[in-house]
Structures are given as C-alpha cells and as structure tokens.
Coordinates of C-alpha atoms in Angstrom, one line a residue:
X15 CA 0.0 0.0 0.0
X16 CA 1.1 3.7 -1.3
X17 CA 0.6 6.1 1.4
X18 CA 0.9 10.1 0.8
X19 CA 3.6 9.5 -2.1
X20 CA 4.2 12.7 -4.1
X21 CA 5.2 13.6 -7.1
X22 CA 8.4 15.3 -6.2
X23 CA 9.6 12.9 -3.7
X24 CA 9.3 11.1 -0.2
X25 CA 6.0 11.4 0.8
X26 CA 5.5 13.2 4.6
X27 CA 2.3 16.0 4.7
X28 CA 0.0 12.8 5.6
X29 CA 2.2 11.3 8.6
X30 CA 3.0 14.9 9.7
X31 CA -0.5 15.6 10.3
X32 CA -1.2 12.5 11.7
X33 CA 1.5 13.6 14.9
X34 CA 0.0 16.8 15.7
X35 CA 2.9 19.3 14.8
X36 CA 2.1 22.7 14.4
X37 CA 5.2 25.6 14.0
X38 CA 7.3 23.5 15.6
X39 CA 5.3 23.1 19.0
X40 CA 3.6 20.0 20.1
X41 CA 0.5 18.9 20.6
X42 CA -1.5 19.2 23.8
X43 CA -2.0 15.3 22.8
X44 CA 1.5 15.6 23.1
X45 CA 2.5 17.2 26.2
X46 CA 0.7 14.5 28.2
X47 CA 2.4 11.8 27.2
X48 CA 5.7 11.0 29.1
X49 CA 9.0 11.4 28.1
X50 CA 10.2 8.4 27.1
X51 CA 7.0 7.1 24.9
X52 CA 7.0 10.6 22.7
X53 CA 10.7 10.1 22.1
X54 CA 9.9 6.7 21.1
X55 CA 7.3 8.1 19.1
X56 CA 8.8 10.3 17.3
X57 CA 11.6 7.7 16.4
X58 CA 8.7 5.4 15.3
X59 CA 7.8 8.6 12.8
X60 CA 11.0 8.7 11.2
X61 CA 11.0 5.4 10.7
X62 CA 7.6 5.6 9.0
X63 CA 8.9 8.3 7.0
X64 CA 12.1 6.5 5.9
X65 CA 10.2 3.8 4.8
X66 CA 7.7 6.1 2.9
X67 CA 11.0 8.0 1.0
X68 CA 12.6 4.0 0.2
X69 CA 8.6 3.4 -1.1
X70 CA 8.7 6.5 -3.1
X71 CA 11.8 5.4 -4.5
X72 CA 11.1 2.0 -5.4
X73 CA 8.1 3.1 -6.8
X74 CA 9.5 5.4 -9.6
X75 CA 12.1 2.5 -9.8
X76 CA 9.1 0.1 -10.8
X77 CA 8.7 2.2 -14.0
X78 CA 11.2 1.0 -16.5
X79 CA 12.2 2.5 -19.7
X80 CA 11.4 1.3 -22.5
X81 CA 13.5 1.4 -26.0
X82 CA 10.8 0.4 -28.7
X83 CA 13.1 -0.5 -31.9
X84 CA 10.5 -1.2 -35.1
X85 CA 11.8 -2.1 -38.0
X86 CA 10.1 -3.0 -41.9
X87 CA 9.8 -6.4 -43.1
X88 CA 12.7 -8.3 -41.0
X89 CA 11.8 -11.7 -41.4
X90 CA 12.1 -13.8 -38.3
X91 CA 14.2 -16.3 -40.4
X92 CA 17.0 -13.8 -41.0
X93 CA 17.9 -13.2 -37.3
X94 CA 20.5 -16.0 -36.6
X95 CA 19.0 -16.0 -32.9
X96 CA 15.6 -18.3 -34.3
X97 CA 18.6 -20.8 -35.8
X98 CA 17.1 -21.2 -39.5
X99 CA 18.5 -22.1 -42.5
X100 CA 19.9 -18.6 -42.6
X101 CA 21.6 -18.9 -39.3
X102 CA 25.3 -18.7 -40.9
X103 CA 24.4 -16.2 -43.1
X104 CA 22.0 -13.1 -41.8
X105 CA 24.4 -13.0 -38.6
X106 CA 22.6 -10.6 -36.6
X107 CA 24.7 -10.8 -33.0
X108 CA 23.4 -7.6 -31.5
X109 CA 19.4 -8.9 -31.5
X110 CA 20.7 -11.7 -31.0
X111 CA 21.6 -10.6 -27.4
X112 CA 18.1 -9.5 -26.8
X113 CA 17.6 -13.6 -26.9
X114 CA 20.2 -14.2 -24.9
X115 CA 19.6 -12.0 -22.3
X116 CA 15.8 -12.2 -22.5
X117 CA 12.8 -14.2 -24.2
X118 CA 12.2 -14.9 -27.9
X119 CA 8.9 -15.8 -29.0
X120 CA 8.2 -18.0 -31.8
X121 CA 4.3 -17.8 -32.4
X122 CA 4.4 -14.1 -32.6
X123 CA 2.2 -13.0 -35.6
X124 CA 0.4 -9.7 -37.1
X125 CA -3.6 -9.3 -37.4
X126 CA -2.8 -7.7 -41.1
X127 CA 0.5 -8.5 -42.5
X128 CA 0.9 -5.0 -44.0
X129 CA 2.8 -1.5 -43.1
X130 CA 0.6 0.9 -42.0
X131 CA -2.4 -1.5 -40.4
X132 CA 0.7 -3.7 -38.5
X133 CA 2.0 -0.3 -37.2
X134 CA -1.2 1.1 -36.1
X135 CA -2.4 -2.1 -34.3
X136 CA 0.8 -2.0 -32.1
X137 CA 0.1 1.4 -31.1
X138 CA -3.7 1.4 -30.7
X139 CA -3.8 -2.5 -29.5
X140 CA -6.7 -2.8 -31.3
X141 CA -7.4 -4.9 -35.0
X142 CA -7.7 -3.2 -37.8
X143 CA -11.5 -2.7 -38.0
X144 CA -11.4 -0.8 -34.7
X145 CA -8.4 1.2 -35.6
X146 CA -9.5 2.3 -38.6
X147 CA -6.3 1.4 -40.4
X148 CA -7.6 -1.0 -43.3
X149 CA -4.1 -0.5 -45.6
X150 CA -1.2 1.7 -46.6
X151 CA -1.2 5.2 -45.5
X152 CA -4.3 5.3 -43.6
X153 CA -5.3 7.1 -40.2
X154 CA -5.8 6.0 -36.9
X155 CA -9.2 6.8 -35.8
X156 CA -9.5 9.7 -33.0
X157 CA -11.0 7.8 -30.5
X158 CA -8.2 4.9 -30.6
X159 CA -6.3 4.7 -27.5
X160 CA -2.7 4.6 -28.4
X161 CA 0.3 3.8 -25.5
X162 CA 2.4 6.6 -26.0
X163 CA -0.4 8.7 -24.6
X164 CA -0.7 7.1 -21.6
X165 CA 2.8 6.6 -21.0
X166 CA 3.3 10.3 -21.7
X167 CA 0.2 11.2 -18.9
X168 CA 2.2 8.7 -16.2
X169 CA 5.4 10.5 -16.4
X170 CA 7.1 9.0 -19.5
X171 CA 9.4 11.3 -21.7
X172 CA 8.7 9.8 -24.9
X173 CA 10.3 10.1 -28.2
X174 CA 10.1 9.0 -32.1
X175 CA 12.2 8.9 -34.8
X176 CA 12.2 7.1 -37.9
X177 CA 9.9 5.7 -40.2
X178 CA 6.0 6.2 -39.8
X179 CA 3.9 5.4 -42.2
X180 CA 0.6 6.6 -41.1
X181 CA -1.6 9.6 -42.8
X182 CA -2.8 10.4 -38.7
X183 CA 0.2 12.4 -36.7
X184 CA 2.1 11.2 -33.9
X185 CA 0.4 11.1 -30.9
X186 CA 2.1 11.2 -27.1
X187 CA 5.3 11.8 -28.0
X188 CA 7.5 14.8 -26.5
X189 CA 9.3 15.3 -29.6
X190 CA 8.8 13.4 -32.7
X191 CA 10.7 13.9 -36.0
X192 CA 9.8 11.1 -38.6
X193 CA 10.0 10.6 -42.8
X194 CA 7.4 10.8 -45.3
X195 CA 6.0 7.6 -46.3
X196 CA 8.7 4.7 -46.8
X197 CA 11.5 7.8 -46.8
X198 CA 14.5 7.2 -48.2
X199 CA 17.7 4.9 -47.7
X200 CA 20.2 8.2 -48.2
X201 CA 20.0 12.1 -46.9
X202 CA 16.5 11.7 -45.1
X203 CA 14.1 14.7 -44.8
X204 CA 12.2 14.7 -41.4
X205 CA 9.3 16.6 -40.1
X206 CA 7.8 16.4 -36.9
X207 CA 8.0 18.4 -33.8
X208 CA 11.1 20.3 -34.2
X209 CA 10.4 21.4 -37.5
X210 CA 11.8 20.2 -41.0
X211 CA 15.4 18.3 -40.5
X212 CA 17.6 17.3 -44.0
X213 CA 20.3 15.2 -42.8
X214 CA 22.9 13.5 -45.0
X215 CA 24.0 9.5 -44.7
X216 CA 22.7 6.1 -44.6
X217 CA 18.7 6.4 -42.7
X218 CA 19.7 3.6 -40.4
X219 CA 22.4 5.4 -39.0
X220 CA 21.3 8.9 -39.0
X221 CA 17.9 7.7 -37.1
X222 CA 20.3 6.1 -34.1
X223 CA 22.4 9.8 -34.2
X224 CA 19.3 11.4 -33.8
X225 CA 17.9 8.4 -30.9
X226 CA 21.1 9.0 -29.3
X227 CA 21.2 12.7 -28.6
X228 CA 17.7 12.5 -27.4
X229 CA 19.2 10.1 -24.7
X230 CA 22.0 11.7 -23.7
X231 CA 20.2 14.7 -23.4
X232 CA 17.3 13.3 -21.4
X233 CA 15.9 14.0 -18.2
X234 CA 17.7 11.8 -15.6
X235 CA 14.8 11.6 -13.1
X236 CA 12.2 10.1 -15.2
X237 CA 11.6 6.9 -17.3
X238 CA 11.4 7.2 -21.3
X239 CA 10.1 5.8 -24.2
X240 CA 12.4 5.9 -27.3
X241 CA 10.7 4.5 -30.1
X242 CA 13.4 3.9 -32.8
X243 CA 11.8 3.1 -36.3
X244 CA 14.0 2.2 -39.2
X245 CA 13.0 2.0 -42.7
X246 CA 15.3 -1.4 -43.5
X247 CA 15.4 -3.8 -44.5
X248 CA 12.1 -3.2 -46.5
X249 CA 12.7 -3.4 -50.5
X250 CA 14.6 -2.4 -52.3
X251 CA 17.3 -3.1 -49.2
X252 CA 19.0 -0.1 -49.4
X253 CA 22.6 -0.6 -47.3
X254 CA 25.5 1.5 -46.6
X255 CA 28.7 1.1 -48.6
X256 CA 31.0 -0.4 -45.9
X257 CA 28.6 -3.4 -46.0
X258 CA 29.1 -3.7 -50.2
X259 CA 31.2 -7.0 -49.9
X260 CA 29.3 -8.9 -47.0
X261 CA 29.2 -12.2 -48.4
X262 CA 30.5 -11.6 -52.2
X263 CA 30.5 -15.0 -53.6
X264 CA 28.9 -16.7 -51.2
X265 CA 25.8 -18.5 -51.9
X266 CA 23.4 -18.5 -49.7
X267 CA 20.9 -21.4 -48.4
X268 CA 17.5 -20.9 -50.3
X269 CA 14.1 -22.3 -48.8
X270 CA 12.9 -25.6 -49.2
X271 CA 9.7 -23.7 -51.3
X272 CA 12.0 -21.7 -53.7
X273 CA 10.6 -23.3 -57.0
X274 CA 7.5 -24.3 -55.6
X275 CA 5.3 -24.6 -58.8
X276 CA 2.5 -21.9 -58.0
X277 CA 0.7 -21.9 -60.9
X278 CA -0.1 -25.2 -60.3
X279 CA -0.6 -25.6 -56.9
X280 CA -4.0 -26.3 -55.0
X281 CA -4.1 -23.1 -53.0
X282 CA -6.2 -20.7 -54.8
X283 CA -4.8 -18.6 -52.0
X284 CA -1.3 -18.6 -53.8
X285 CA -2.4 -18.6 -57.5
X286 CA -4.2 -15.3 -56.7
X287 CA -1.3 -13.8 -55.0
X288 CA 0.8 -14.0 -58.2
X289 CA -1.9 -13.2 -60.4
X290 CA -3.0 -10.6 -59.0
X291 CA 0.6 -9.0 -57.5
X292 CA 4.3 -8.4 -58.7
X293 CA 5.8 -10.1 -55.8
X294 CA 7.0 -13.7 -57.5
X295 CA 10.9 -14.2 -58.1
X296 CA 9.8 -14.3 -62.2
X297 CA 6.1 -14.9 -62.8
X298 CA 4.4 -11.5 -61.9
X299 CA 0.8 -10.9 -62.7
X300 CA 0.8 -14.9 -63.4
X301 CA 1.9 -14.1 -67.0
X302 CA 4.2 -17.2 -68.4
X303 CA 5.5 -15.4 -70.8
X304 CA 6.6 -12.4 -68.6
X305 CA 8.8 -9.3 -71.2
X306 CA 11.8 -7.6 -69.8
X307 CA 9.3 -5.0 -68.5
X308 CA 7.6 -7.3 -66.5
X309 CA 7.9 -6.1 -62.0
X310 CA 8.2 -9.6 -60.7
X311 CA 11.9 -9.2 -58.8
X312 CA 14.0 -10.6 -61.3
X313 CA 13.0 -8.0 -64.1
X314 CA 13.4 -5.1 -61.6
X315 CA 16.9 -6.0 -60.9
X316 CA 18.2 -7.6 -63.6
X317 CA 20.3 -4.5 -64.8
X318 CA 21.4 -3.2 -61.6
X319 CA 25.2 -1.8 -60.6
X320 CA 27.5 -3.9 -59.1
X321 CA 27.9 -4.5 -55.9
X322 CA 24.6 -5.6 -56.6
X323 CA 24.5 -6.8 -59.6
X324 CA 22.6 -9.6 -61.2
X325 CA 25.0 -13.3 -61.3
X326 CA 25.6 -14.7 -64.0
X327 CA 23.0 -17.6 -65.6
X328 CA 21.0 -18.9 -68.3
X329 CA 18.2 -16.5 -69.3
X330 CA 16.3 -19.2 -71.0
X331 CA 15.9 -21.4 -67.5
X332 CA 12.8 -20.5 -65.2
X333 CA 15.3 -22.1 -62.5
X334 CA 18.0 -20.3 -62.9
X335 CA 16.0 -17.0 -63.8
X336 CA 14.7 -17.7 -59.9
X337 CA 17.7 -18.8 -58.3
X338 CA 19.6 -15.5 -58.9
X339 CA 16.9 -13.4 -58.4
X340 CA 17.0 -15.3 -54.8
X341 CA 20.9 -14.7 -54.4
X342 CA 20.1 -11.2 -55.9
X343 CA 17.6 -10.4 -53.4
X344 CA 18.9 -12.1 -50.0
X345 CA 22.5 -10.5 -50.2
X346 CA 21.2 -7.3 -50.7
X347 CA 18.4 -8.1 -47.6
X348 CA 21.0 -9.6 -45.3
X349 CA 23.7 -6.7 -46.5
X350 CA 20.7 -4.0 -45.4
X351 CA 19.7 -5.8 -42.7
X352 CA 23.1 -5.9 -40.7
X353 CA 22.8 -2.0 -40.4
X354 CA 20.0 -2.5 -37.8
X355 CA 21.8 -5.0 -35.7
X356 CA 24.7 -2.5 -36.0
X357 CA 22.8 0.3 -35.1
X358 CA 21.1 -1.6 -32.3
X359 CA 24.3 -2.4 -30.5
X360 CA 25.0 1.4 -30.1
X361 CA 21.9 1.6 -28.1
X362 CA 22.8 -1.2 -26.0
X363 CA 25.7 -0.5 -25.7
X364 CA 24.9 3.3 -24.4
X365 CA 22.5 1.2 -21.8
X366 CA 25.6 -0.6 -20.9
X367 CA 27.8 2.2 -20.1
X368 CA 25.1 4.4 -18.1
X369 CA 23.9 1.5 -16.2
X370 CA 20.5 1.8 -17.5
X371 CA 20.3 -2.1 -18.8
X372 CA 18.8 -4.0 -15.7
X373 CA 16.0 -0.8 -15.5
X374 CA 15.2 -0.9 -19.4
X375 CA 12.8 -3.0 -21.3
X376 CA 14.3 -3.4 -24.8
X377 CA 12.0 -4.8 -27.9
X378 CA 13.1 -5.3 -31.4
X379 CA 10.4 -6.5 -33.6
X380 CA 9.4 -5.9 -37.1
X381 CA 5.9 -4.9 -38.5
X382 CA 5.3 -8.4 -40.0
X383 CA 7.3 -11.3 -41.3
X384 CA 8.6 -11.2 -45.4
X385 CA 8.5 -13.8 -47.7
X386 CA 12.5 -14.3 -49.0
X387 CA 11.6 -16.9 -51.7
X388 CA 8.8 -19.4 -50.1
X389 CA 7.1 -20.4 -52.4
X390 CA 9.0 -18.2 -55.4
X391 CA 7.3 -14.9 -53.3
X392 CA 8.7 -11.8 -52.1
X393 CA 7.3 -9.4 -49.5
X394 CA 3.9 -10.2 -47.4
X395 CA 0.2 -9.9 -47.0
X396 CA -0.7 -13.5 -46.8
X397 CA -1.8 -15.7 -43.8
X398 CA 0.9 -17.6 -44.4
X399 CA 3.7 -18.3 -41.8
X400 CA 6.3 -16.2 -43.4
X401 CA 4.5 -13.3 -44.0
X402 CA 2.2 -13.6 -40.6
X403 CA 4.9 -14.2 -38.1
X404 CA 7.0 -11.4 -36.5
X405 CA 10.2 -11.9 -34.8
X406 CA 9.9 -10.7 -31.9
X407 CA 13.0 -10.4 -28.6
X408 CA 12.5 -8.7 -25.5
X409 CA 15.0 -8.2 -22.8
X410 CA 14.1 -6.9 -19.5
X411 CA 16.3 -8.5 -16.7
X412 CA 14.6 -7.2 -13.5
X413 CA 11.4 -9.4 -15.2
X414 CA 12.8 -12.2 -17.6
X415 CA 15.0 -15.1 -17.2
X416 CA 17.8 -14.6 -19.5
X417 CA 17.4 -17.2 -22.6
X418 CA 13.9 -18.1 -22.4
X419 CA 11.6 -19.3 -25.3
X420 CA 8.0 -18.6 -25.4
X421 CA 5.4 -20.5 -27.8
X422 CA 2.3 -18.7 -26.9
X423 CA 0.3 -17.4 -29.2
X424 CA 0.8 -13.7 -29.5
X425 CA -0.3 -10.9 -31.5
X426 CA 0.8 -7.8 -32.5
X427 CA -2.2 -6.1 -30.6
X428 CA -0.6 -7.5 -27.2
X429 CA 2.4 -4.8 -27.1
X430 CA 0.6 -1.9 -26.1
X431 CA -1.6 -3.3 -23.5
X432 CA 2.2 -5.2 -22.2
X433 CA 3.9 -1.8 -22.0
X434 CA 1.4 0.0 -20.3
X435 CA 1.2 -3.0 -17.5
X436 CA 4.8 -3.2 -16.9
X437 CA 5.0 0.5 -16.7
X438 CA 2.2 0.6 -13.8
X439 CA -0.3 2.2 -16.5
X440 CA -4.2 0.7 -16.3
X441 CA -5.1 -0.4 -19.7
X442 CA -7.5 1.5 -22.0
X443 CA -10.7 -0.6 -22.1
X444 CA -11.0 -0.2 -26.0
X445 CA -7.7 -2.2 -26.5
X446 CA -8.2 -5.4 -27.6
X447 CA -4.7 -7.0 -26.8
X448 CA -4.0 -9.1 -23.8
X449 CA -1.0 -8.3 -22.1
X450 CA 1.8 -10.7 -22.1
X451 CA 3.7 -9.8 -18.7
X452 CA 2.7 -12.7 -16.8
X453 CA 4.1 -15.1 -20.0
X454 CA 7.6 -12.9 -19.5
X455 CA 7.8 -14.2 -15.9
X456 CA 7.3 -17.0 -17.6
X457 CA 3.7 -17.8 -16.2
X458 CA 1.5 -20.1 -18.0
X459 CA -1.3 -19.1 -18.4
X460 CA -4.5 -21.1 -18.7
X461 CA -7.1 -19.2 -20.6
X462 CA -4.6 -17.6 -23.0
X463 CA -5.5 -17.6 -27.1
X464 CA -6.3 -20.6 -28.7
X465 CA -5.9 -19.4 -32.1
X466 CA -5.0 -15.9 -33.9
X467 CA -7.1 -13.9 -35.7
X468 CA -6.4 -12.8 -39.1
X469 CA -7.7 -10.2 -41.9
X470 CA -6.6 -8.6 -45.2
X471 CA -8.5 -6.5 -46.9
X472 CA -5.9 -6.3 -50.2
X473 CA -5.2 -8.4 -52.9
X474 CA -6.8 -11.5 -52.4
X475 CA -9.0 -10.7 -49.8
X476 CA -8.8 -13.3 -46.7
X477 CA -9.1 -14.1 -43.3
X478 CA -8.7 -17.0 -41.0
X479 CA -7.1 -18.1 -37.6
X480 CA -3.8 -19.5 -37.1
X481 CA -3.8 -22.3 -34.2
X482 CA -0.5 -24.4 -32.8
X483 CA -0.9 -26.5 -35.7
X484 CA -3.2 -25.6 -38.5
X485 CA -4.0 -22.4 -40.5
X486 CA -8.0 -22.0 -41.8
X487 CA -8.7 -19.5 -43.9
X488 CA -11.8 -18.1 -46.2
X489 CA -10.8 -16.5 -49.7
X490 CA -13.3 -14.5 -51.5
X491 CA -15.0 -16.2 -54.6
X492 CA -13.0 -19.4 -53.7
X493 CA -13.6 -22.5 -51.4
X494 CA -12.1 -22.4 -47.7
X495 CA -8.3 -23.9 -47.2
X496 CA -6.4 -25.7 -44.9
X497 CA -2.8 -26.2 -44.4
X498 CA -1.2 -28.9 -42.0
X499 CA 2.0 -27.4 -40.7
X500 CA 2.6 -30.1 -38.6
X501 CA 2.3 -32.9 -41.7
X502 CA 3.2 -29.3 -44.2
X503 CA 5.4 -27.6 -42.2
X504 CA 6.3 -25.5 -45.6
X505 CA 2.3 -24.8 -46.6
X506 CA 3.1 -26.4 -49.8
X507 CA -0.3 -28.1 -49.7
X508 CA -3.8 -26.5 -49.0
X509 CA -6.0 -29.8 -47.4
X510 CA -9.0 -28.4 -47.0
X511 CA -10.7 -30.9 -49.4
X512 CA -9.2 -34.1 -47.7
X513 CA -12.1 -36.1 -45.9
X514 CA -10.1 -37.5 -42.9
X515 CA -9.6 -33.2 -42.2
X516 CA -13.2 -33.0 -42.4
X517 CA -13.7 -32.7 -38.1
X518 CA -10.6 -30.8 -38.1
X519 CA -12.6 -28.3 -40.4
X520 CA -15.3 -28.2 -38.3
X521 CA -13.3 -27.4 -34.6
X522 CA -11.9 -24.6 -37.0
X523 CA -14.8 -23.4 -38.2
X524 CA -15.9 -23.2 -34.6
X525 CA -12.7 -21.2 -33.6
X526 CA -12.9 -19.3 -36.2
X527 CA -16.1 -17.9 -35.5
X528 CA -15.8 -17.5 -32.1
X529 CA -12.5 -15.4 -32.7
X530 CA -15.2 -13.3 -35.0
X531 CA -17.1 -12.7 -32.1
X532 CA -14.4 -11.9 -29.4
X533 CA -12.7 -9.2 -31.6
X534 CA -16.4 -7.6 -32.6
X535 CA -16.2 -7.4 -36.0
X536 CA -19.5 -7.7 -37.7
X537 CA -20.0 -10.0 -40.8
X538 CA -20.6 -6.9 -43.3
X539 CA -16.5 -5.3 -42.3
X540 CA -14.7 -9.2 -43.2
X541 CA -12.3 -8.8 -46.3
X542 CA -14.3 -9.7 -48.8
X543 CA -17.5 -8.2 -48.0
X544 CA -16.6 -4.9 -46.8
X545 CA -14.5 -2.6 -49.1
X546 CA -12.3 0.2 -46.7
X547 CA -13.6 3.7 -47.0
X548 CA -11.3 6.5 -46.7
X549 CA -12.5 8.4 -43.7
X550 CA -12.0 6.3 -40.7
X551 CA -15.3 4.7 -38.3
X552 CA -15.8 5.1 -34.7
X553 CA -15.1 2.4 -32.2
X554 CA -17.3 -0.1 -30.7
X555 CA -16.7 -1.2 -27.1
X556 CA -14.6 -5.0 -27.6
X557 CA -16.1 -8.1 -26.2
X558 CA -13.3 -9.2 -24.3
X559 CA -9.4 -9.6 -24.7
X560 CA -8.9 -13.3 -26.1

C-alpha cells in the first residue's frame, strides 16, 4: 500500500499531520504523554517516513524504460537467434543478445501483415477494423487509445524517430521527427515536432544519431520511451557502402519452397497472390511469358550496378532465372539488414555504459514477417507463416529469465496493453490485446488464445485463424483452405478438401467464428464483403481480450 507518495519525492504531509505538529510546538496530545513514549514516538515517525522515501523510490524505480526498436519487413528467419536455414548467413549478434539475455517468441504474428495496419495495431492495441487502419497510409481513428499517450500522462518522456507510415500524426510523444511515407535509404528529410530536418548519410544510421542525442540529453529523473523506427530492411534493401562486400560470392541457403510450382498448386490462396501482385521471383501478374518490362523481382533487378549486380545464368531457364533473383535479393536483404543489428548495438551499448540495462525493457520486432523466396514470393500480406509471423526479442532483466523461449500465441495487438502493464499504467478498455507480462515471468497461463485472428483486406481478400498446428482460412470467390503445418510444415499443400480433415474443419470453423465474435467485428466489415472507406469509423466497445 502507497501512502501520501508525491510527485516530487518522499512522501510526509499525511504522517505529519497525523503527529499533531504545528510551527514547531507539540500537541497538547502531546505534552501529556511521558518522556520516554514521545521520544519513542517520534523515532517510530521517522521510521515511517524512511520507509515512505525508500517506497517513493522503489516506486519510480518500478517504472522501467522502454527502448521500442521497429523495424520494416525483417523476417524472423533472417535473425541467426531463431537458428534457421539462414543462421550462418544473416548473422545478426546484437538482437541476437536480446535472446540471450531475454525471451524470444516463436508464435508471434500480425492481425494484417501489412505496413501501416501492422503499425497502427501495435500502437492502438486494437485490430484493424477498430483502428480504422484497413491498408497503406491510412489514419488511426481519434477515439483509438494509443500507448504513448498514456505513457506520456504517467510521467514518461517519450520520443520517435524514424519511419511512420501513417496519414494520422504522432500522438504522445515529447518530440517526434519522422520521414514521409517509406522515406528514403540516403540524406532523409524529417518533419515532426522540431520542425523540417535534412540530414545526410545512410537512414539507419542517421535515425540512431538522432535516438542518441535525445538520450544523452534526457531528463535523468524520469523513465522514457524511445521509439526507434527504421525504414530497413524493406525493399529495395537499401545498405550503406562499408557493408558492399558482405558475403561476395557466397551463396546462400535458399528455402525448401523456392521453385515451388504456383501456378499449379491447390491453394487458390497462392495462385491469386501472383496473379494478382508483382511479388513472385519471375512470374508476376501470373503471366508465363513475362517481357523484360515485367515487376516480378528478377525483371526489376536484372540491370542493376554492381555490388549488386545480377549473377551470371541462363536467361532461357525458369530455375536459374529464380535462383539468382533469390541470391540477388537475399544478399542485398541480409547486406541491409546488418545495419539494424549494428545500429542496435549502439543503443545497448549506451545502456551498458550508463547502467540503465537492468531498468530498461528493450524490444526489437518488425511490422510483419517477409516472404524471402517461399514459395517463389517476395514481400507479405498472406496468412501464411512467413508473412504472418513477427520476430519478436525482448529483454528486461529485472522481469525475464535470460534465454527463455516462449510459444504462446501472440499478436501484434498484445504490445501496447504489455507496455502500459509493466509500466504501472491501467489499460485503456477499448484495446483489444492481452498483455503478455505474466508469459515474461514466464507464467503459463491457462485461458490464453487458442488461435490468432487474421484479416486482409488487399489483394486476395482473406481471413482465417492460425492455431499451434493448422492455418484456416476463407478467400473470397473461392472455397475455404487448410494447411497442416505439422504434416506441411512449408504450406506447400492447401488440405482443406481431404475427408479424414473434415472434423478438423469443423473445430476450426468453430474457432474461427468464435474469434469473429471476441474481436467484434461484424460480418458486413470481413475482407471480402466490406471494401475500406477513406475516412475512418468510430469504435465499438470489444467483447473481451482473447
């Protein structure tokens, strides 16, 4: 129990009054009582009021900071901490630490494996039909809650820097200064709370400068939030020049799924991705015959500059058209990529040195997964495990036993409502997230998820549920599809029609609509039936936080 604390420091107006001093003089309470009990008495008081200062203290002790690093389209299988097939080659050390020192989770996804919707529900904590953010460059609705805010009203000094990518402005931040849109790999314009900022260099690196003076500069006496948002390693992988030569030669381990056969395959899910998109190694817009001016990846790079040029292969081969366009792709990805575990070792290292570690939550997490050639594809959207799982590492060592694993099944909606708990802050009602503090002391906990929720309201329209083992999902104009990633851990095949599933189906189909129900969204708003408008919709109150 708090008693009397104030803001400025012990706490002692309520235990003063409570002894009856007044100028200086005692009580008449006082003067009757003998010698040797109001001396007692009085050292009973102190002790009260030592305890109340050491309360105090703990207290704004019990309010960590937090350092918030978000970065664009880092795959989970290019951090050598989740031990993939990349391990030896997207060496990422720094966020790597962040595992070693605190918890990975591996069943961390996105409720809309996009930019600006991702981004949004980690702020607001709430799916994208409550937010208001449907797709790229849309707005958070007024009435959202988003954390900085409260953080802000509790005490925090907050700050942002980076990428954005949000028509609404920043909201509970102290100073903000972030890019337009994607924004650019070199000499970034920013905008924000200190006015318009051109600075010259790589963005990775001249974000961190700018993260770093805010630190050094901060108020000592209070907590802060640094949210740190870079623009890599989304495409086209922009890298500084020091990192030209990282792995020149080298070839690099491809996924099992590289030459999957999409055309062909039994997930309309997949055929209407590349028909419908550019993002296939060769085949974009699911035209065979694809001209030189075609935008699947290997057609947008096939005449670039050295360092990243284009190998050497046989333009007539499909399979070797797509297996450079892989090399061509991941070395530029893991080249862009290294600047962030770079530039995340400065700040952790700064922690280090000001002895600011054991008292600072650190996150790094990206806004969804990215496909690097599963299935031939490139970038997201899909509910498929590349593109819908986020790494995600967290270190806090007054909290989390160093090198812990979690397997829970997270969302992107759960960081808000997990910052503002460990922080001491009551969380908004509208927030839809469940707070994951009691999984980081490692706490199981009963009644958590069962399955995640998905939507898309892009190209192809889908939704579904991801469980511990299987992925459902509904595709408009198209029947409903299955994948086994226990049998398929790859997704190469879509089961859905296979009787023996046919009681899986239904459990799903069960789950499914029950998720439908707990995050409130009515039938009409489901991808598919409901097309985004551009002004955003007011909130209604959630059902409850599973």
């Amino acid at each position: 129990m708090m008693v009397g604390v104030q803001s400025q420091g012990c706490a002692r107006s309520s235990f003063i009054e409570s002894w009856h001093l007044t100028n200086g003089m005692l009580s008449p309470f006082d003067q009757q009582m003998p010698t040797r009990f109001l001396f007692m008495n009085k050292i009973h008081f102190f002790l009260m009021l030592s305890l109340a200062c050491v309360h105090s203290l703990a207290f704004a002790a019990s309010k960590p900071n937090m350092v918030v690093v978000l970065v664009d389209d880092h795959a989970f299988e290019a951090i050598s901490a989740y031990g993939t097939y990349l391990k030896d080659f997207a060496r990422t050390p720094s966020i790597d630490r962040l595992a070693k020192e605190g918890m990975r989770f591996d069943n961390f996804t996105c409720a809309n494996s996009i930019c600006s919707p991702s981004r949004a529900s980690i702020l607001t904590g709430q799916y994208s039909h409550k937010n208001g953010v449907f797709g790229l460059n849309g707005s958070i609705n007024d009435d959202s809650p988003q954390y900085p805010v409260d953080l802000q009203a509790a005490g925090y000094q907050t700050w942002l820097v980076g990428k954005w990518h949000l028509k609404s402005q920043p909201k509970g931040y102290d100073k903000h200064m972030v890019v337009k849109g994607q924004g650019k790999y070199f000499d970034p314009t920013f905008s924000g709370s200190e006015g318009t900022w051109k600075r010259e260099g790589y963005s990775t690196d001249v974000y961190t400068d700018i993260a770093m003076d805010w630190l050094k500069k901060r108020e000592r006496k209070k907590p802060f939030l640094l949210s740190l948002q870079f623009k890599a390693p989304h495409h086209e992988y922009g890298h500084a020049a020091r990192y030209d030569k990282l792995l020149a030669d080298v070839t690099v381990a491809e996924p099992p799924t590289l030459y999957e056969d999409v055309r062909n395959s039994d997930s309309n899910l997949k055929k209407e991705f590349l028909t419908r998109t550019k993002f296939h190694m060769l085949h974009s817009g699911g035209n065979p015959n694809q001209a030189s001016e075609g935008d699947a990846y290997y057609y947008r790079h096939l005449k670039d500059d050295a360092p990243n040029a284009m190998w050497k292969h046989d333009p007539k081969s499909d399979r070797d058209r797509i297996r450079v366009a892989y090399q061509h792709m991941i070395h530029k990805y893991i080249r862009c990529l290294t600047g962030n575990d770079d530039n995340l070792k400065r700040v952790l290292d700064y922690l280090d040195e000001q002895k600011l570690a054991d008292d600072t939550v650190v996150i790094y997490t990206s806004d969804q997964g990215y496909w690097l050639g599963q299935h031939g594809f490139y970038d997201k959207r899909l509910v498929l495990e590349t593109s819908i799982r986020m790494p995600f590492l967290i270190r806090y060592p007054r909290m989390i036993k160093a090198g812990t694993v979690n397997r829970d099944l997270c969302i992107n909606v759960d960081i808000a409502p997990t910052l503002l708990e460990l922080a001491g802050v009551e969380t908004p009602e509208a927030m839809q997230g469940r707070s994951m503090a009691p999984l980081l002391n490692g706490k199981a906990v009963r009644d958590w998820r069962k399955s995640q929720f998905y939507t898309y309201w892009g190209a192809p329209n889908h939704y579904g549920i991801r469980t511990d083992r299987h992925t459902y999902l509904k595709i408009a104009g198209h029947p409903d599809e299955l994948f086994d990633r226990k049998v398929d851990p790859d997704q190469l095949h879509n089961v859905a029609a296979n009787t023996e599933n046919k009681a899986v189906i239904a459990r799903l189909e069960k789950e499914l609509k029950k998720q439908v129900r707990d995050v409130d969204i009515a039938a009409n708003e489901l991808p598919g039936k409901f097309k985004p408008k551009p002004k955003p919709r007011g909130n209604r109150k959630p059902k409850n936080k599973k």
